[in-house]
mmCIF file of C-alpha atoms and ligand atoms in Angstrom:
data_model
loop_
_atom_site.group_PDB
_atom_site.id
_atom_site.type_symbol
_atom_site.label_atom_id
_atom_site.label_comp_id
_atom_site.label_asym_id
_atom_site.label_seq_id
_atom_site.Cartn_x
_atom_site.Cartn_y
_atom_site.Cartn_z
ATOM 1 C CA MET A 16 7.817 74.581 3.805
ATOM 2 C CA VAL A 17 8.479 71.035 2.672
ATOM 3 C CA LYS A 18 7.259 69.611 -0.624
ATOM 4 C CA LEU A 19 6.796 65.903 -1.235
ATOM 5 C CA PHE A 20 6.797 64.820 -4.876
ATOM 6 C CA PHE A 21 5.319 61.353 -5.268
ATOM 7 C CA LEU A 22 7.363 59.757 -8.054
ATOM 8 C CA GLY A 23 6.115 56.224 -7.562
ATOM 9 C CA LEU A 24 3.489 54.634 -5.333
ATOM 10 C CA GLY A 25 3.458 50.963 -6.284
ATOM 11 C CA GLY A 26 5.199 47.917 -4.886
ATOM 12 C CA TRP A 27 7.127 45.440 -7.009
ATOM 13 C CA ALA A 28 4.063 43.827 -8.639
ATOM 14 C CA SER A 29 1.746 46.785 -8.899
ATOM 15 C CA ASN A 30 -0.420 48.775 -11.245
ATOM 16 C CA PRO A 31 2.068 50.236 -13.764
ATOM 17 C CA PHE A 32 0.368 53.636 -13.651
ATOM 18 C CA MET A 33 1.562 53.987 -10.059
ATOM 19 C CA ASN A 34 5.225 53.372 -10.908
ATOM 20 C CA HIS A 35 7.559 51.967 -8.224
ATOM 21 C CA THR A 36 8.274 53.351 -4.786
ATOM 22 C CA SER A 37 10.020 56.711 -4.714
ATOM 23 C CA VAL A 38 9.376 60.077 -3.042
ATOM 24 C CA LEU A 39 11.312 63.306 -3.425
ATOM 25 C CA LEU A 40 11.469 65.447 -0.276
ATOM 26 C CA VAL A 41 12.273 69.068 -1.045
ATOM 27 C CA SER A 42 13.051 71.503 1.764
ATOM 28 C CA GLU A 43 14.519 74.989 1.592
ATOM 29 C CA CYS A 44 17.996 73.549 2.207
ATOM 30 C CA SER A 45 18.075 70.153 0.474
ATOM 31 C CA ARG A 46 16.459 67.704 -1.887
ATOM 32 C CA VAL A 47 16.348 64.097 -0.710
ATOM 33 C CA LEU A 48 15.211 61.216 -2.900
ATOM 34 C CA ILE A 49 13.696 58.458 -0.761
ATOM 35 C CA ASP A 50 13.956 55.011 -2.377
ATOM 36 C CA VAL A 51 14.690 54.507 -6.068
ATOM 37 C CA GLY A 52 12.312 52.044 -7.693
ATOM 38 C CA GLU A 53 12.380 51.332 -11.421
ATOM 39 C CA CYS A 54 11.751 54.358 -13.662
ATOM 40 C CA THR A 55 12.495 56.841 -10.892
ATOM 41 C CA TYR A 56 14.548 58.932 -13.316
ATOM 42 C CA SER A 57 11.668 59.329 -15.750
ATOM 43 C CA SER A 58 9.344 60.264 -12.879
ATOM 44 C CA LEU A 59 11.894 62.751 -11.567
ATOM 45 C CA ARG A 60 11.919 64.497 -14.943
ATOM 46 C CA MET A 61 8.172 64.152 -15.578
ATOM 47 C CA CYS A 62 6.935 65.112 -12.123
ATOM 48 C CA THR A 63 9.455 67.687 -10.890
ATOM 49 C CA PRO A 64 11.572 70.569 -12.197
ATOM 50 C CA TYR A 65 14.704 68.716 -11.051
ATOM 51 C CA ASP A 66 17.405 66.526 -12.583
ATOM 52 C CA VAL A 67 19.966 64.235 -10.953
ATOM 53 C CA LYS A 68 22.417 67.076 -10.312
ATOM 54 C CA ASP A 69 19.766 68.680 -8.067
ATOM 55 C CA LEU A 70 19.605 65.688 -5.718
ATOM 56 C CA ASP A 71 21.547 66.257 -2.512
ATOM 57 C CA TYR A 72 20.960 62.754 -1.136
ATOM 58 C CA VAL A 73 19.421 59.452 -2.132
ATOM 59 C CA VAL A 74 18.222 57.580 0.952
ATOM 60 C CA ILE A 75 17.349 53.909 0.554
ATOM 61 C CA THR A 76 15.379 51.801 3.020
ATOM 62 C CA HIS A 77 16.536 48.384 1.811
ATOM 63 C CA ARG A 78 17.869 46.420 -1.141
ATOM 64 C CA HIS A 79 14.690 44.894 -2.573
ATOM 65 C CA GLY A 80 14.456 45.613 -6.290
ATOM 66 C CA ASP A 81 11.420 47.878 -6.155
ATOM 67 C CA HIS A 82 13.487 50.219 -3.963
ATOM 68 C CA ILE A 83 16.860 50.241 -5.769
ATOM 69 C CA LEU A 84 16.468 49.161 -9.402
ATOM 70 C CA GLY A 85 16.154 52.755 -10.597
ATOM 71 C CA LEU A 86 19.616 53.613 -9.337
ATOM 72 C CA PRO A 87 21.694 52.507 -12.372
ATOM 73 C CA THR A 88 19.769 54.938 -14.591
ATOM 74 C CA ILE A 89 20.200 57.724 -12.022
ATOM 75 C CA LEU A 90 23.956 57.020 -12.132
ATOM 76 C CA GLN A 91 23.998 57.060 -15.944
ATOM 77 C CA HIS A 92 22.596 60.579 -15.854
ATOM 78 C CA ALA A 93 24.920 61.586 -13.016
ATOM 79 C CA ARG A 94 27.828 60.553 -15.228
ATOM 80 C CA ARG A 95 26.381 62.538 -18.136
ATOM 81 C CA LEU A 96 26.034 65.576 -15.905
ATOM 82 C CA GLY A 97 29.459 65.110 -14.302
ATOM 83 C CA THR A 98 28.136 64.838 -10.770
ATOM 84 C CA LYS A 99 28.400 62.360 -7.894
ATOM 85 C CA VAL A 100 25.428 60.841 -6.081
ATOM 86 C CA ARG A 101 25.397 60.755 -2.292
ATOM 87 C CA VAL A 102 23.595 57.599 -1.189
ATOM 88 C CA VAL A 103 22.606 56.722 2.386
ATOM 89 C CA GLY A 104 21.557 53.279 3.575
ATOM 90 C CA LEU A 105 22.468 50.060 5.289
ATOM 91 C CA ASN A 106 25.810 48.441 4.601
ATOM 92 C CA ASP A 107 24.175 45.607 2.674
ATOM 93 C CA VAL A 108 22.462 48.158 0.427
ATOM 94 C CA TYR A 109 25.917 49.375 -0.584
ATOM 95 C CA ASP A 110 26.982 45.792 -1.309
ATOM 96 C CA ALA A 111 23.809 45.274 -3.367
ATOM 97 C CA ILE A 112 24.422 48.458 -5.384
ATOM 98 C CA LYS A 113 27.965 47.374 -6.261
ATOM 99 C CA GLU A 114 26.708 43.903 -7.193
ATOM 100 C CA LEU A 115 23.878 45.395 -9.274
ATOM 101 C CA LEU A 116 26.258 47.675 -11.173
ATOM 102 C CA ARG A 117 28.563 44.724 -11.833
ATOM 103 C CA SER A 118 25.627 42.634 -13.050
ATOM 104 C CA VAL A 119 24.390 45.239 -15.516
ATOM 105 C CA GLY A 120 27.874 45.810 -16.927
ATOM 106 C CA ILE A 121 28.827 49.147 -15.361
ATOM 107 C CA PRO A 122 30.962 48.185 -12.330
ATOM 108 C CA ASN A 123 33.042 51.366 -12.584
ATOM 109 C CA TYR A 124 29.913 53.458 -11.918
ATOM 110 C CA SER A 125 30.256 52.624 -8.231
ATOM 111 C CA SER A 126 32.870 55.396 -8.188
ATOM 112 C CA ILE A 127 30.010 57.868 -8.822
ATOM 113 C CA VAL A 128 28.384 56.775 -5.556
ATOM 114 C CA GLU A 129 29.450 58.454 -2.324
ATOM 115 C CA PHE A 130 27.943 56.073 0.196
ATOM 116 C CA THR A 131 27.203 56.819 3.855
ATOM 117 C CA VAL A 132 26.229 53.901 6.060
ATOM 118 C CA VAL A 133 23.384 54.413 8.498
ATOM 119 C CA ASP A 134 22.183 51.617 10.728
ATOM 120 C CA SER A 135 19.024 50.908 12.645
ATOM 121 C CA ARG A 136 18.537 53.314 15.543
ATOM 122 C CA GLY A 137 20.840 55.664 13.694
ATOM 123 C CA LYS A 138 20.742 59.434 13.476
ATOM 124 C CA LEU A 139 22.284 61.385 10.658
ATOM 125 C CA TRP A 140 22.208 64.970 9.438
ATOM 126 C CA LEU A 141 21.506 65.501 5.747
ATOM 127 C CA ASP A 142 22.432 69.180 5.727
ATOM 128 C CA ARG A 143 19.666 70.655 7.960
ATOM 129 C CA ILE A 144 17.474 67.564 7.737
ATOM 130 C CA ALA A 145 17.701 65.167 10.701
ATOM 131 C CA LEU A 146 17.210 61.562 9.642
ATOM 132 C CA THR A 147 16.388 59.071 12.402
ATOM 133 C CA THR A 148 16.003 55.369 11.716
ATOM 134 C CA VAL A 149 14.603 52.256 13.312
ATOM 135 C CA SER A 150 14.738 48.693 12.085
ATOM 136 C CA ALA A 151 11.777 47.497 9.998
ATOM 137 C CA SER A 152 9.983 44.162 10.372
ATOM 138 C CA HIS A 153 10.817 42.767 6.952
ATOM 139 C CA PRO A 154 12.449 39.543 5.648
ATOM 140 C CA ILE A 155 15.728 41.311 4.869
ATOM 141 C CA PRO A 156 17.446 44.158 6.761
ATOM 142 C CA ALA A 157 15.399 47.314 6.222
ATOM 143 C CA LEU A 158 14.979 50.729 7.785
ATOM 144 C CA MET A 159 12.077 53.009 8.651
ATOM 145 C CA PHE A 160 12.662 56.759 8.536
ATOM 146 C CA ARG A 161 11.755 59.955 10.354
ATOM 147 C CA PHE A 162 12.842 63.226 8.726
ATOM 148 C CA ASP A 163 12.807 66.484 10.714
ATOM 149 C CA VAL A 164 13.390 69.771 8.944
ATOM 150 C CA ASP A 165 12.420 73.345 9.817
ATOM 151 C CA GLY A 166 9.968 72.139 12.491
ATOM 152 C CA ILE A 167 8.236 69.708 10.097
ATOM 153 C CA CYS A 168 8.299 65.939 10.586
ATOM 154 C CA ILE A 169 7.850 63.421 7.771
ATOM 155 C CA ALA A 170 7.625 59.693 8.553
ATOM 156 C CA TYR A 171 8.274 57.028 5.929
ATOM 157 C CA SER A 172 7.731 53.349 6.642
ATOM 158 C CA GLY A 173 9.536 51.714 3.743
ATOM 159 C CA ASP A 174 8.497 48.049 3.762
ATOM 160 C CA SER A 175 7.440 46.642 7.110
ATOM 161 C CA SER A 176 4.742 44.841 8.982
ATOM 162 C CA PRO A 177 3.361 46.899 11.901
ATOM 163 C CA ASN A 178 6.236 48.020 14.054
ATOM 164 C CA GLN A 179 5.953 49.535 17.545
ATOM 165 C CA ASP A 180 9.419 51.134 17.436
ATOM 166 C CA PHE A 181 8.268 53.078 14.401
ATOM 167 C CA VAL A 182 5.042 54.178 16.101
ATOM 168 C CA ASP A 183 7.101 55.473 19.032
ATOM 169 C CA LEU A 184 9.535 57.232 16.680
ATOM 170 C CA ILE A 185 6.958 59.161 14.654
ATOM 171 C CA ARG A 186 4.514 60.428 17.284
ATOM 172 C CA GLY A 187 2.859 63.664 16.197
ATOM 173 C CA CYS A 188 4.515 63.805 12.774
ATOM 174 C CA ASP A 189 2.957 66.071 10.148
ATOM 175 C CA VAL A 190 2.777 63.357 7.498
ATOM 176 C CA LEU A 191 3.080 59.587 7.623
ATOM 177 C CA ILE A 192 3.818 57.857 4.328
ATOM 178 C CA HIS A 193 3.068 54.233 5.140
ATOM 179 C CA GLU A 194 3.131 51.144 2.995
ATOM 180 C CA ALA A 195 -0.205 49.415 2.411
ATOM 181 C CA SER A 196 0.800 46.431 0.327
ATOM 182 C CA PHE A 197 -2.311 44.351 1.007
ATOM 183 C CA GLU A 198 -6.019 44.739 1.647
ATOM 184 C CA ASP A 199 -7.110 43.742 5.155
ATOM 185 C CA GLU A 200 -8.551 40.370 4.122
ATOM 186 C CA PHE A 201 -5.013 39.297 3.172
ATOM 187 C CA ARG A 202 -3.466 40.333 6.503
ATOM 188 C CA ASP A 203 -1.973 36.898 7.228
ATOM 189 C CA GLU A 204 -0.160 36.981 3.901
ATOM 190 C CA ALA A 205 0.964 40.565 4.540
ATOM 191 C CA LEU A 206 2.477 39.675 7.901
ATOM 192 C CA ARG A 207 4.090 36.545 6.478
ATOM 193 C CA HIS A 208 5.934 38.695 3.931
ATOM 194 C CA GLY A 209 6.828 41.512 6.328
ATOM 195 C CA HIS A 210 4.248 43.945 4.981
ATOM 196 C CA SER A 211 1.236 45.912 6.210
ATOM 197 C CA THR A 212 -2.389 46.221 5.168
ATOM 198 C CA VAL A 213 -4.414 49.372 4.573
ATOM 199 C CA GLY A 214 -5.984 48.895 8.017
ATOM 200 C CA ASP A 215 -2.564 48.451 9.654
ATOM 201 C CA ALA A 216 -1.396 51.753 8.168
ATOM 202 C CA VAL A 217 -4.524 53.498 9.467
ATOM 203 C CA ARG A 218 -4.114 52.030 12.969
ATOM 204 C CA ILE A 219 -0.453 53.084 13.072
ATOM 205 C CA ALA A 220 -1.390 56.620 11.980
ATOM 206 C CA GLU A 221 -4.061 56.800 14.688
ATOM 207 C CA GLU A 222 -1.797 55.429 17.430
ATOM 208 C CA ALA A 223 1.072 57.724 16.492
ATOM 209 C CA GLY A 224 -1.256 60.733 16.294
ATOM 210 C CA VAL A 225 0.087 61.906 12.950
ATOM 211 C CA ARG A 226 -1.640 64.775 11.170
ATOM 212 C CA ARG A 227 -1.999 63.122 7.750
ATOM 213 C CA LEU A 228 -1.595 59.672 6.215
ATOM 214 C CA VAL A 229 -0.473 58.816 2.684
ATOM 215 C CA PHE A 230 -0.475 55.226 1.398
ATOM 216 C CA ILE A 231 2.453 53.945 -0.616
ATOM 217 C CA HIS A 232 3.683 50.567 -1.923
ATOM 218 C CA ARG A 233 0.231 49.660 -3.192
ATOM 219 C CA ASP A 234 -0.626 46.604 -5.263
ATOM 220 C CA LEU A 235 -2.828 46.057 -8.300
ATOM 221 C CA ASN A 236 -6.162 46.706 -6.613
ATOM 222 C CA PRO A 237 -8.027 49.940 -5.996
ATOM 223 C CA LEU A 238 -7.783 51.141 -2.423
ATOM 224 C CA THR A 239 -10.532 50.175 0.010
ATOM 225 C CA LEU A 240 -10.852 52.818 2.711
ATOM 226 C CA ARG A 241 -12.469 52.603 6.112
ATOM 227 C CA SER A 242 -13.414 55.469 8.369
ATOM 228 C CA THR A 243 -10.665 56.902 10.532
ATOM 229 C CA SER A 244 -10.009 60.009 12.564
ATOM 230 C CA VAL A 245 -6.754 60.644 10.670
ATOM 231 C CA PRO A 246 -7.063 62.647 7.452
ATOM 232 C CA ILE A 247 -5.999 60.510 4.500
ATOM 233 C CA VAL A 248 -4.404 62.182 1.482
ATOM 234 C CA LEU A 249 -4.936 60.104 -1.647
ATOM 235 C CA VAL A 250 -2.065 60.807 -4.006
ATOM 236 C CA HIS A 251 -1.287 59.716 -7.538
ATOM 237 C CA ARG A 252 2.019 59.540 -9.366
ATOM 238 C CA CYS A 253 3.392 63.072 -9.846
ATOM 239 C CA ASP A 254 1.204 64.622 -7.138
ATOM 240 C CA VAL A 255 2.901 67.167 -4.888
ATOM 241 C CA LEU A 256 2.020 67.590 -1.216
ATOM 242 C CA GLU A 257 3.060 70.880 0.389
ATOM 243 C CA ILE A 258 3.518 70.895 4.144
ATOM 244 C CA THR A 259 3.810 74.108 6.101
ATOM 245 C CA ARG A 260 4.715 74.341 9.739
ATOM 246 C CA ILE A 261 1.700 74.590 12.049
ATOM 247 C CA LEU A 262 2.520 77.150 14.775
HETATM 248 ZN ZN1 ZN B 324 10.903 44.968 0.536
#
């Protein structure tokens, strides 16, 4: 079984009750934190039974602030607990982390980070979890993820406008967590900023034939849903989704 703890569901300028983008994937073998928006540490403690020492990996899609600004606080607690933090991401994410730690006055904390570079079209094993990546359609380098563990597949878009490589990567996955930064009437703006609408996320879920769709990276507005053949799971901050293998 895999559990997904939704620590944050909002984008950078979002409803504060949603918190910023972060999901904790818990399998029998490992715990993987996916993206680290602001206040991820408080959500980790509020929404899960885990602390920083329980994180096996932190996997980051890209260096925009709503995906990495929670990391300095995670590292503060790692230092308190005497543990290292294994971080996975693009090379420029590593550069951004070092720059961020310098900027906030804790440059030596980069020694707490054990960084592994993964690139687009990469494949990496996080213990028994296979992580496969493709490049996102976003203004800065960014990745989209597929996680496979114990016969269960989780897809995570990060930030991207609709992306065919991602659709091809995630066919038949058990859960798709897809960004839905804009409502459909603002699609031009979404595409201009390298983002997707609610309708885009639904179309991608339908085309990829995933079993369930979860929206993430929402904005200030309530979600407007349209009918679709794909079951949609509406989650709030701190919700937990349990996924068992369908035989
Ligand atoms: Zn972004």
